[in-house]
Amino acid sequence: MSEQATNQWTLQRLLEWTTTHFNEAGSDSSRLDAEVLLAEALQCQRIELYTRFAEVPPAEPLQKFRDWVKRRAAGEPVAYLVGHKEFYSLKFKVTSATLIPRPETEHLIVAALEVCKGYEKPIRIIDVGTGSGCIAVTMATQLDKDYVIAATDISLDALAVARENAEAHEVDSRIRFYEGDLLDALPEGSKPVHLIVSNPPYIGRCEVDTVEATVKDFEPDAALFAGEQGTEIIERLIPQAEKMLLPGGHLIFEASDSTMDRCVELVNQSALEFVEVINDYAGLKRILVAKQKA
Ligand SMILES: C[S@@+](CC[C@H](N)C(=O)[O-])C[C@H]1O[C@@H](n2cnc3c(N)ncnc32)[C@H](O)[C@@H]1O
């Protein structure tokens, strides 16, 4: 191979250089980040990169990739750069107005789908703090036709993204979106429901120093923080849920390992019955299931 040929920016060289660059910038998913960005710039699947290693990309996607590499190295999350994130094997649009869906939240979906099996139809569900809509939309794609979901959020911009995701997955006719504070966002006279699900903000201001810059500098504050201790939203949600749940209905929410004991205490002080705490793949306490007494 001539020197000119060996110095060309082939896909393989781009990936190797970028992986090293991201490593040096402190990313712990350098190779994956490089592959996702390059595949998106080339509008191909990640796996295809491996069959195209010797290819030199055209100028336009190469420029796009280089811009993204700079921004990623400065801490911007890959999902915001490419504009989407996979959750429960579904593709969700994300913007800087929405939290990036996390794999831990898939445990909430599994628990929620399980309790739905015991309800009489039509099932009524509320997703509080829907963000990208990943919980409401995923539930809608997994349930039979006989259900209706209300999704609330305090952010109008997030709700617009959630609506788009519902349309993209063809479940928009099943989900109603409401702007406002927790369950107060719902129209007056809304019927009680079988299930309330929520991944609320749950980081305490007291722990702000432990939050990675790539999260706190880029993801919406309102999606992350809930008062000094991280339980401000959950403290308000539990009594509201008590009023909205049908007998035998469930409240299932996500919280952090560090706040979960307090969350269990809050449920035990309420009229709801504590059912269980589910750990995530890392063995951390993550999902709380509570039930309205029958
Ligand atoms: C942790 S994010 C979760 C987003 C999405 N459900 C998910 O799991 O990726 C929390 C969401 O709650 C919304 N939120 C914060 N405070 C709220 C409130 N008081 N009422 C309704 N939504 C709120 C935020 O705007 C954000 O979209």
PDB file of N, CA and C in Angstrom, residues 194-278:
ATOM      1  N   HIS A 194     -55.953   2.028  37.444  1.00  0.00           N
ATOM      2  CA  HIS A 194     -55.404   0.773  37.968  1.00  0.00           C
ATOM      3  C   HIS A 194     -53.934   0.925  38.345  1.00  0.00           C
ATOM      4  N   LEU A 195     -53.229   1.753  37.575  1.00  0.00           N
ATOM      5  CA  LEU A 195     -51.771   1.763  37.721  1.00  0.00           C
ATOM      6  C   LEU A 195     -51.218   3.172  37.530  1.00  0.00           C
ATOM      7  N   ILE A 196     -50.347   3.573  38.449  1.00  0.00           N
ATOM      8  CA  ILE A 196     -49.579   4.825  38.269  1.00  0.00           C
ATOM      9  C   ILE A 196     -48.107   4.440  38.209  1.00  0.00           C
ATOM     10  N   VAL A 197     -47.445   4.819  37.120  1.00  0.00           N
ATOM     11  CA  VAL A 197     -46.011   4.546  36.983  1.00  0.00           C
ATOM     12  C   VAL A 197     -45.279   5.879  36.921  1.00  0.00           C
ATOM     13  N   SER A 198     -44.068   5.883  37.428  1.00  0.00           N
ATOM     14  CA  SER A 198     -43.300   7.129  37.359  1.00  0.00           C
ATOM     15  C   SER A 198     -41.811   6.873  37.542  1.00  0.00           C
ATOM     16  N   ASN A 199     -41.046   7.553  36.713  1.00  0.00           N
ATOM     17  CA  ASN A 199     -39.612   7.675  36.961  1.00  0.00           C
ATOM     18  C   ASN A 199     -39.396   9.162  37.227  1.00  0.00           C
ATOM     19  N   PRO A 200     -39.628   9.575  38.474  1.00  0.00           N
ATOM     20  CA  PRO A 200     -39.571  11.016  38.766  1.00  0.00           C
ATOM     21  C   PRO A 200     -38.124  11.464  38.942  1.00  0.00           C
ATOM     22  N   PRO A 201     -37.901  12.785  38.993  1.00  0.00           N
ATOM     23  CA  PRO A 201     -36.563  13.226  39.379  1.00  0.00           C
ATOM     24  C   PRO A 201     -36.303  12.744  40.801  1.00  0.00           C
ATOM     25  N   TYR A 202     -35.097  12.235  41.080  1.00  0.00           N
ATOM     26  CA  TYR A 202     -34.862  11.733  42.445  1.00  0.00           C
ATOM     27  C   TYR A 202     -33.431  11.934  42.943  1.00  0.00           C
ATOM     28  N   ILE A 203     -32.741  12.927  42.370  1.00  0.00           N
ATOM     29  CA  ILE A 203     -31.398  13.221  42.904  1.00  0.00           C
ATOM     30  C   ILE A 203     -31.533  14.392  43.866  1.00  0.00           C
ATOM     31  N   GLY A 204     -30.903  14.275  45.027  1.00  0.00           N
ATOM     32  CA  GLY A 204     -30.938  15.363  46.004  1.00  0.00           C
ATOM     33  C   GLY A 204     -29.898  16.423  45.671  1.00  0.00           C
ATOM     34  N   ARG A 205     -30.254  17.681  45.915  1.00  0.00           N
ATOM     35  CA  ARG A 205     -29.271  18.770  45.723  1.00  0.00           C
ATOM     36  C   ARG A 205     -28.026  18.492  46.572  1.00  0.00           C
ATOM     37  N   CYS A 206     -28.218  17.783  47.686  1.00  0.00           N
ATOM     38  CA  CYS A 206     -27.078  17.498  48.564  1.00  0.00           C
ATOM     39  C   CYS A 206     -26.068  16.559  47.897  1.00  0.00           C
ATOM     40  N   GLU A 207     -26.490  15.845  46.823  1.00  0.00           N
ATOM     41  CA  GLU A 207     -25.550  14.910  46.168  1.00  0.00           C
ATOM     42  C   GLU A 207     -25.058  15.442  44.832  1.00  0.00           C
ATOM     43  N   VAL A 208     -25.324  16.711  44.547  1.00  0.00           N
ATOM     44  CA  VAL A 208     -25.008  17.250  43.220  1.00  0.00           C
ATOM     45  C   VAL A 208     -23.540  17.010  42.823  1.00  0.00           C
ATOM     46  N   ASP A 209     -22.658  17.035  43.798  1.00  0.00           N
ATOM     47  CA  ASP A 209     -21.228  16.866  43.481  1.00  0.00           C
ATOM     48  C   ASP A 209     -20.887  15.457  43.018  1.00  0.00           C
ATOM     49  N   THR A 210     -21.775  14.504  43.276  1.00  0.00           N
ATOM     50  CA  THR A 210     -21.494  13.119  42.877  1.00  0.00           C
ATOM     51  C   THR A 210     -22.041  12.822  41.477  1.00  0.00           C
ATOM     52  N   VAL A 211     -22.773  13.776  40.898  1.00  0.00           N
ATOM     53  CA  VAL A 211     -23.392  13.539  39.585  1.00  0.00           C
ATOM     54  C   VAL A 211     -22.383  13.874  38.483  1.00  0.00           C
ATOM     55  N   GLU A 212     -22.230  12.958  37.532  1.00  0.00           N
ATOM     56  CA  GLU A 212     -21.261  13.167  36.451  1.00  0.00           C
ATOM     57  C   GLU A 212     -21.598  14.425  35.650  1.00  0.00           C
ATOM     58  N   ALA A 213     -20.552  15.117  35.206  1.00  0.00           N
ATOM     59  CA  ALA A 213     -20.738  16.359  34.440  1.00  0.00           C
ATOM     60  C   ALA A 213     -21.556  16.094  33.174  1.00  0.00           C
ATOM     61  N   THR A 214     -21.339  14.953  32.548  1.00  0.00           N
ATOM     62  CA  THR A 214     -22.055  14.636  31.307  1.00  0.00           C
ATOM     63  C   THR A 214     -23.574  14.526  31.528  1.00  0.00           C
ATOM     64  N   VAL A 215     -23.966  14.294  32.793  1.00  0.00           N
ATOM     65  CA  VAL A 215     -25.392  14.280  33.149  1.00  0.00           C
ATOM     66  C   VAL A 215     -25.833  15.685  33.571  1.00  0.00           C
ATOM     67  N   LYS A 216     -25.196  16.232  34.601  1.00  0.00           N
ATOM     68  CA  LYS A 216     -25.730  17.483  35.167  1.00  0.00           C
ATOM     69  C   LYS A 216     -25.536  18.695  34.253  1.00  0.00           C
ATOM     70  N   ASP A 217     -24.551  18.638  33.367  1.00  0.00           N
ATOM     71  CA  ASP A 217     -24.346  19.792  32.472  1.00  0.00           C
ATOM     72  C   ASP A 217     -25.233  19.728  31.232  1.00  0.00           C
ATOM     73  N   PHE A 218     -25.833  18.572  30.951  1.00  0.00           N
ATOM     74  CA  PHE A 218     -26.569  18.445  29.687  1.00  0.00           C
ATOM     75  C   PHE A 218     -28.030  18.033  29.850  1.00  0.00           C
ATOM     76  N   GLU A 219     -28.333  17.207  30.848  1.00  0.00           N
ATOM     77  CA  GLU A 219     -29.732  16.748  30.976  1.00  0.00           C
ATOM     78  C   GLU A 219     -30.530  17.781  31.790  1.00  0.00           C
ATOM     79  N   PRO A 220     -31.859  17.870  31.545  1.00  0.00           N
ATOM     80  CA  PRO A 220     -32.637  18.944  32.181  1.00  0.00           C
ATOM     81  C   PRO A 220     -32.636  18.824  33.699  1.00  0.00           C
ATOM     82  N   ASP A 221     -32.413  19.954  34.341  1.00  0.00           N
ATOM     83  CA  ASP A 221     -32.423  20.022  35.800  1.00  0.00           C
ATOM     84  C   ASP A 221     -33.708  19.449  36.390  1.00  0.00           C
ATOM     85  N   ALA A 222     -34.833  19.801  35.754  1.00  0.00           N
ATOM     86  CA  ALA A 222     -36.146  19.379  36.281  1.00  0.00           C
ATOM     87  C   ALA A 222     -36.340  17.877  36.163  1.00  0.00           C
ATOM     88  N   ALA A 223     -35.533  17.225  35.331  1.00  0.00           N
ATOM     89  CA  ALA A 223     -35.647  15.773  35.186  1.00  0.00           C
ATOM     90  C   ALA A 223     -34.753  15.052  36.190  1.00  0.00           C
ATOM     91  N   LEU A 224     -33.837  15.789  36.814  1.00  0.00           N
ATOM     92  CA  LEU A 224     -32.840  15.148  37.675  1.00  0.00           C
ATOM     93  C   LEU A 224     -33.095  15.383  39.164  1.00  0.00           C
ATOM     94  N   PHE A 225     -33.294  16.650  39.523  1.00  0.00           N
ATOM     95  CA  PHE A 225     -33.240  17.010  40.938  1.00  0.00           C
ATOM     96  C   PHE A 225     -34.617  17.167  41.576  1.00  0.00           C
ATOM     97  N   ALA A 226     -34.715  16.685  42.824  1.00  0.00           N
ATOM     98  CA  ALA A 226     -35.978  16.777  43.565  1.00  0.00           C
ATOM     99  C   ALA A 226     -35.676  17.185  44.999  1.00  0.00           C
ATOM    100  N   GLY A 227     -35.513  18.472  45.201  1.00  0.00           N
ATOM    101  CA  GLY A 227     -35.293  19.000  46.555  1.00  0.00           C
ATOM    102  C   GLY A 227     -33.923  18.633  47.098  1.00  0.00           C
ATOM    103  N   GLU A 228     -33.726  18.930  48.366  1.00  0.00           N
ATOM    104  CA  GLU A 228     -32.408  18.751  48.982  1.00  0.00           C
ATOM    105  C   GLU A 228     -32.048  17.264  49.090  1.00  0.00           C
ATOM    106  N   GLN A 229     -33.038  16.432  49.436  1.00  0.00           N
ATOM    107  CA  GLN A 229     -32.748  15.014  49.704  1.00  0.00           C
ATOM    108  C   GLN A 229     -33.092  14.092  48.543  1.00  0.00           C
ATOM    109  N   GLY A 230     -33.777  14.599  47.526  1.00  0.00           N
ATOM    110  CA  GLY A 230     -34.109  13.754  46.361  1.00  0.00           C
ATOM    111  C   GLY A 230     -35.487  13.117  46.440  1.00  0.00           C
ATOM    112  N   THR A 231     -36.203  13.354  47.545  1.00  0.00           N
ATOM    113  CA  THR A 231     -37.512  12.695  47.703  1.00  0.00           C
ATOM    114  C   THR A 231     -38.689  13.670  47.590  1.00  0.00           C
ATOM    115  N   GLU A 232     -38.399  14.913  47.241  1.00  0.00           N
ATOM    116  CA  GLU A 232     -39.452  15.944  47.238  1.00  0.00           C
ATOM    117  C   GLU A 232     -40.641  15.558  46.348  1.00  0.00           C
ATOM    118  N   ILE A 233     -40.355  15.035  45.158  1.00  0.00           N
ATOM    119  CA  ILE A 233     -41.445  14.686  44.226  1.00  0.00           C
ATOM    120  C   ILE A 233     -42.176  13.428  44.721  1.00  0.00           C
ATOM    121  N   ILE A 234     -41.416  12.443  45.166  1.00  0.00           N
ATOM    122  CA  ILE A 234     -42.043  11.192  45.623  1.00  0.00           C
ATOM    123  C   ILE A 234     -42.929  11.452  46.849  1.00  0.00           C
ATOM    124  N   GLU A 235     -42.470  12.338  47.731  1.00  0.00           N
ATOM    125  CA  GLU A 235     -43.276  12.683  48.922  1.00  0.00           C
ATOM    126  C   GLU A 235     -44.636  13.247  48.527  1.00  0.00           C
ATOM    127  N   ARG A 236     -44.675  13.993  47.422  1.00  0.00           N
ATOM    128  CA  ARG A 236     -45.951  14.583  46.985  1.00  0.00           C
ATOM    129  C   ARG A 236     -46.760  13.601  46.139  1.00  0.00           C
ATOM    130  N   LEU A 237     -46.039  12.719  45.447  1.00  0.00           N
ATOM    131  CA  LEU A 237     -46.732  11.783  44.545  1.00  0.00           C
ATOM    132  C   LEU A 237     -47.528  10.719  45.317  1.00  0.00           C
ATOM    133  N   ILE A 238     -46.964  10.230  46.431  1.00  0.00           N
ATOM    134  CA  ILE A 238     -47.620   9.128  47.158  1.00  0.00           C
ATOM    135  C   ILE A 238     -49.043   9.509  47.616  1.00  0.00           C
ATOM    136  N   PRO A 239     -49.230  10.644  48.311  1.00  0.00           N
ATOM    137  CA  PRO A 239     -50.605  10.976  48.720  1.00  0.00           C
ATOM    138  C   PRO A 239     -51.545  11.230  47.541  1.00  0.00           C
ATOM    139  N   GLN A 240     -50.996  11.758  46.430  1.00  0.00           N
ATOM    140  CA  GLN A 240     -51.849  11.964  45.248  1.00  0.00           C
ATOM    141  C   GLN A 240     -52.261  10.607  44.666  1.00  0.00           C
ATOM    142  N   ALA A 241     -51.316   9.671  44.667  1.00  0.00           N
ATOM    143  CA  ALA A 241     -51.600   8.331  44.118  1.00  0.00           C
ATOM    144  C   ALA A 241     -52.674   7.633  44.949  1.00  0.00           C
ATOM    145  N   GLU A 242     -52.592   7.810  46.269  1.00  0.00           N
ATOM    146  CA  GLU A 242     -53.602   7.207  47.167  1.00  0.00           C
ATOM    147  C   GLU A 242     -55.012   7.571  46.711  1.00  0.00           C
ATOM    148  N   LYS A 243     -55.167   8.830  46.274  1.00  0.00           N
ATOM    149  CA  LYS A 243     -56.501   9.323  45.906  1.00  0.00           C
ATOM    150  C   LYS A 243     -56.921   8.840  44.515  1.00  0.00           C
ATOM    151  N   MET A 244     -55.962   8.534  43.662  1.00  0.00           N
ATOM    152  CA  MET A 244     -56.286   8.230  42.255  1.00  0.00           C
ATOM    153  C   MET A 244     -56.338   6.741  41.936  1.00  0.00           C
ATOM    154  N   LEU A 245     -55.825   5.901  42.871  1.00  0.00           N
ATOM    155  CA  LEU A 245     -55.756   4.467  42.545  1.00  0.00           C
ATOM    156  C   LEU A 245     -57.039   3.740  42.917  1.00  0.00           C
ATOM    157  N   LEU A 246     -57.449   2.839  42.046  1.00  0.00           N
ATOM    158  CA  LEU A 246     -58.576   1.951  42.333  1.00  0.00           C
ATOM    159  C   LEU A 246     -58.142   0.941  43.408  1.00  0.00           C
ATOM    160  N   PRO A 247     -59.072   0.372  44.162  1.00  0.00           N
ATOM    161  CA  PRO A 247     -58.699  -0.687  45.107  1.00  0.00           C
ATOM    162  C   PRO A 247     -57.933  -1.787  44.363  1.00  0.00           C
ATOM    163  N   GLY A 248     -56.819  -2.215  44.921  1.00  0.00           N
ATOM    164  CA  GLY A 248     -56.012  -3.269  44.271  1.00  0.00           C
ATOM    165  C   GLY A 248     -55.081  -2.728  43.200  1.00  0.00           C
ATOM    166  N   GLY A 249     -55.156  -1.413  42.923  1.00  0.00           N
ATOM    167  CA  GLY A 249     -54.279  -0.806  41.910  1.00  0.00           C
ATOM    168  C   GLY A 249     -52.872  -0.581  42.455  1.00  0.00           C
ATOM    169  N   HIS A 250     -51.930  -0.283  41.566  1.00  0.00           N
ATOM    170  CA  HIS A 250     -50.522  -0.184  41.978  1.00  0.00           C
ATOM    171  C   HIS A 250     -49.900   1.171  41.668  1.00  0.00           C
ATOM    172  N   LEU A 251     -48.970   1.545  42.530  1.00  0.00           N
ATOM    173  CA  LEU A 251     -48.055   2.660  42.249  1.00  0.00           C
ATOM    174  C   LEU A 251     -46.669   2.028  42.107  1.00  0.00           C
ATOM    175  N   ILE A 252     -46.042   2.239  40.950  1.00  0.00           N
ATOM    176  CA  ILE A 252     -44.695   1.691  40.736  1.00  0.00           C
ATOM    177  C   ILE A 252     -43.792   2.847  40.321  1.00  0.00           C
ATOM    178  N   PHE A 253     -42.766   3.091  41.113  1.00  0.00           N
ATOM    179  CA  PHE A 253     -41.882   4.196  40.745  1.00  0.00           C
ATOM    180  C   PHE A 253     -40.418   3.823  40.899  1.00  0.00           C
ATOM    181  N   GLU A 254     -39.607   4.594  40.173  1.00  0.00           N
ATOM    182  CA  GLU A 254     -38.157   4.407  40.247  1.00  0.00           C
ATOM    183  C   GLU A 254     -37.584   5.380  41.274  1.00  0.00           C
ATOM    184  N   ALA A 255     -36.542   4.954  41.954  1.00  0.00           N
ATOM    185  CA  ALA A 255     -35.829   5.851  42.877  1.00  0.00           C
ATOM    186  C   ALA A 255     -34.366   5.418  42.903  1.00  0.00           C
ATOM    187  N   SER A 256     -33.578   6.080  43.722  1.00  0.00           N
ATOM    188  CA  SER A 256     -32.160   5.696  43.777  1.00  0.00           C
ATOM    189  C   SER A 256     -31.928   4.773  44.958  1.00  0.00           C
ATOM    190  N   ASP A 257     -30.819   4.070  44.906  1.00  0.00           N
ATOM    191  CA  ASP A 257     -30.444   3.185  46.000  1.00  0.00           C
ATOM    192  C   ASP A 257     -30.373   3.975  47.317  1.00  0.00           C
ATOM    193  N   SER A 258     -29.865   5.206  47.219  1.00  0.00           N
ATOM    194  CA  SER A 258     -29.653   5.975  48.453  1.00  0.00           C
ATOM    195  C   SER A 258     -30.955   6.524  49.041  1.00  0.00           C
ATOM    196  N   THR A 259     -32.000   6.659  48.235  1.00  0.00           N
ATOM    197  CA  THR A 259     -33.255   7.202  48.789  1.00  0.00           C
ATOM    198  C   THR A 259     -34.306   6.110  49.016  1.00  0.00           C
ATOM    199  N   MET A 260     -34.005   4.886  48.601  1.00  0.00           N
ATOM    200  CA  MET A 260     -35.060   3.861  48.607  1.00  0.00           C
ATOM    201  C   MET A 260     -35.590   3.545  50.009  1.00  0.00           C
ATOM    202  N   ASP A 261     -34.707   3.530  51.023  1.00  0.00           N
ATOM    203  CA  ASP A 261     -35.194   3.213  52.371  1.00  0.00           C
ATOM    204  C   ASP A 261     -36.205   4.270  52.826  1.00  0.00           C
ATOM    205  N   ARG A 262     -35.909   5.522  52.502  1.00  0.00           N
ATOM    206  CA  ARG A 262     -36.838   6.623  52.838  1.00  0.00           C
ATOM    207  C   ARG A 262     -38.158   6.459  52.067  1.00  0.00           C
ATOM    208  N   CYS A 263     -38.054   5.996  50.800  1.00  0.00           N
ATOM    209  CA  CYS A 263     -39.269   5.800  49.997  1.00  0.00           C
ATOM    210  C   CYS A 263     -40.148   4.699  50.605  1.00  0.00           C
ATOM    211  N   VAL A 264     -39.511   3.635  51.067  1.00  0.00           N
ATOM    212  CA  VAL A 264     -40.273   2.539  51.696  1.00  0.00           C
ATOM    213  C   VAL A 264     -40.980   3.080  52.938  1.00  0.00           C
ATOM    214  N   GLU A 265     -40.248   3.889  53.711  1.00  0.00           N
ATOM    215  CA  GLU A 265     -40.817   4.500  54.919  1.00  0.00           C
ATOM    216  C   GLU A 265     -42.046   5.355  54.554  1.00  0.00           C
ATOM    217  N   LEU A 266     -41.907   6.151  53.486  1.00  0.00           N
ATOM    218  CA  LEU A 266     -43.013   7.025  53.061  1.00  0.00           C
ATOM    219  C   LEU A 266     -44.241   6.200  52.683  1.00  0.00           C
ATOM    220  N   VAL A 267     -44.003   5.090  51.978  1.00  0.00           N
ATOM    221  CA  VAL A 267     -45.129   4.227  51.589  1.00  0.00           C
ATOM    222  C   VAL A 267     -45.761   3.615  52.844  1.00  0.00           C
ATOM    223  N   ASN A 268     -44.923   3.181  53.784  1.00  0.00           N
ATOM    224  CA  ASN A 268     -45.458   2.564  54.998  1.00  0.00           C
ATOM    225  C   ASN A 268     -46.250   3.546  55.855  1.00  0.00           C
ATOM    226  N   GLN A 269     -45.930   4.835  55.709  1.00  0.00           N
ATOM    227  CA  GLN A 269     -46.688   5.849  56.468  1.00  0.00           C
ATOM    228  C   GLN A 269     -47.971   6.251  55.752  1.00  0.00           C
ATOM    229  N   SER A 270     -48.137   5.770  54.511  1.00  0.00           N
ATOM    230  CA  SER A 270     -49.313   6.153  53.720  1.00  0.00           C
ATOM    231  C   SER A 270     -50.392   5.074  53.832  1.00  0.00           C
ATOM    232  N   ALA A 271     -51.489   5.282  53.111  1.00  0.00           N
ATOM    233  CA  ALA A 271     -52.559   4.271  53.125  1.00  0.00           C
ATOM    234  C   ALA A 271     -52.226   3.125  52.167  1.00  0.00           C
ATOM    235  N   LEU A 272     -51.161   3.273  51.365  1.00  0.00           N
ATOM    236  CA  LEU A 272     -50.797   2.220  50.412  1.00  0.00           C
ATOM    237  C   LEU A 272     -50.068   1.084  51.132  1.00  0.00           C
ATOM    238  N   GLU A 273     -50.093  -0.070  50.502  1.00  0.00           N
ATOM    239  CA  GLU A 273     -49.429  -1.241  51.064  1.00  0.00           C
ATOM    240  C   GLU A 273     -48.102  -1.426  50.324  1.00  0.00           C
ATOM    241  N   PHE A 274     -47.008  -1.578  51.057  1.00  0.00           N
ATOM    242  CA  PHE A 274     -45.716  -1.810  50.416  1.00  0.00           C
ATOM    243  C   PHE A 274     -45.697  -3.234  49.845  1.00  0.00           C
ATOM    244  N   VAL A 275     -45.275  -3.401  48.593  1.00  0.00           N
ATOM    245  CA  VAL A 275     -45.220  -4.747  48.003  1.00  0.00           C
ATOM    246  C   VAL A 275     -43.777  -5.235  47.910  1.00  0.00           C
ATOM    247  N   GLU A 276     -42.925  -4.494  47.195  1.00  0.00           N
ATOM    248  CA  GLU A 276     -41.526  -4.947  47.074  1.00  0.00           C
ATOM    249  C   GLU A 276     -40.633  -3.851  46.513  1.00  0.00           C
ATOM    250  N   VAL A 277     -39.330  -4.064  46.701  1.00  0.00           N
ATOM    251  CA  VAL A 277     -38.320  -3.243  46.032  1.00  0.00           C
ATOM    252  C   VAL A 277     -37.591  -4.163  45.066  1.00  0.00           C
ATOM    253  N   ILE A 278     -37.420  -3.694  43.834  1.00  0.00           N
ATOM    254  CA  ILE A 278     -36.735  -4.498  42.814  1.00  0.00           C
ATOM    255  C   ILE A 278     -35.352  -3.893  42.568  1.00  0.00           C
TER     256      ILE A 278
END
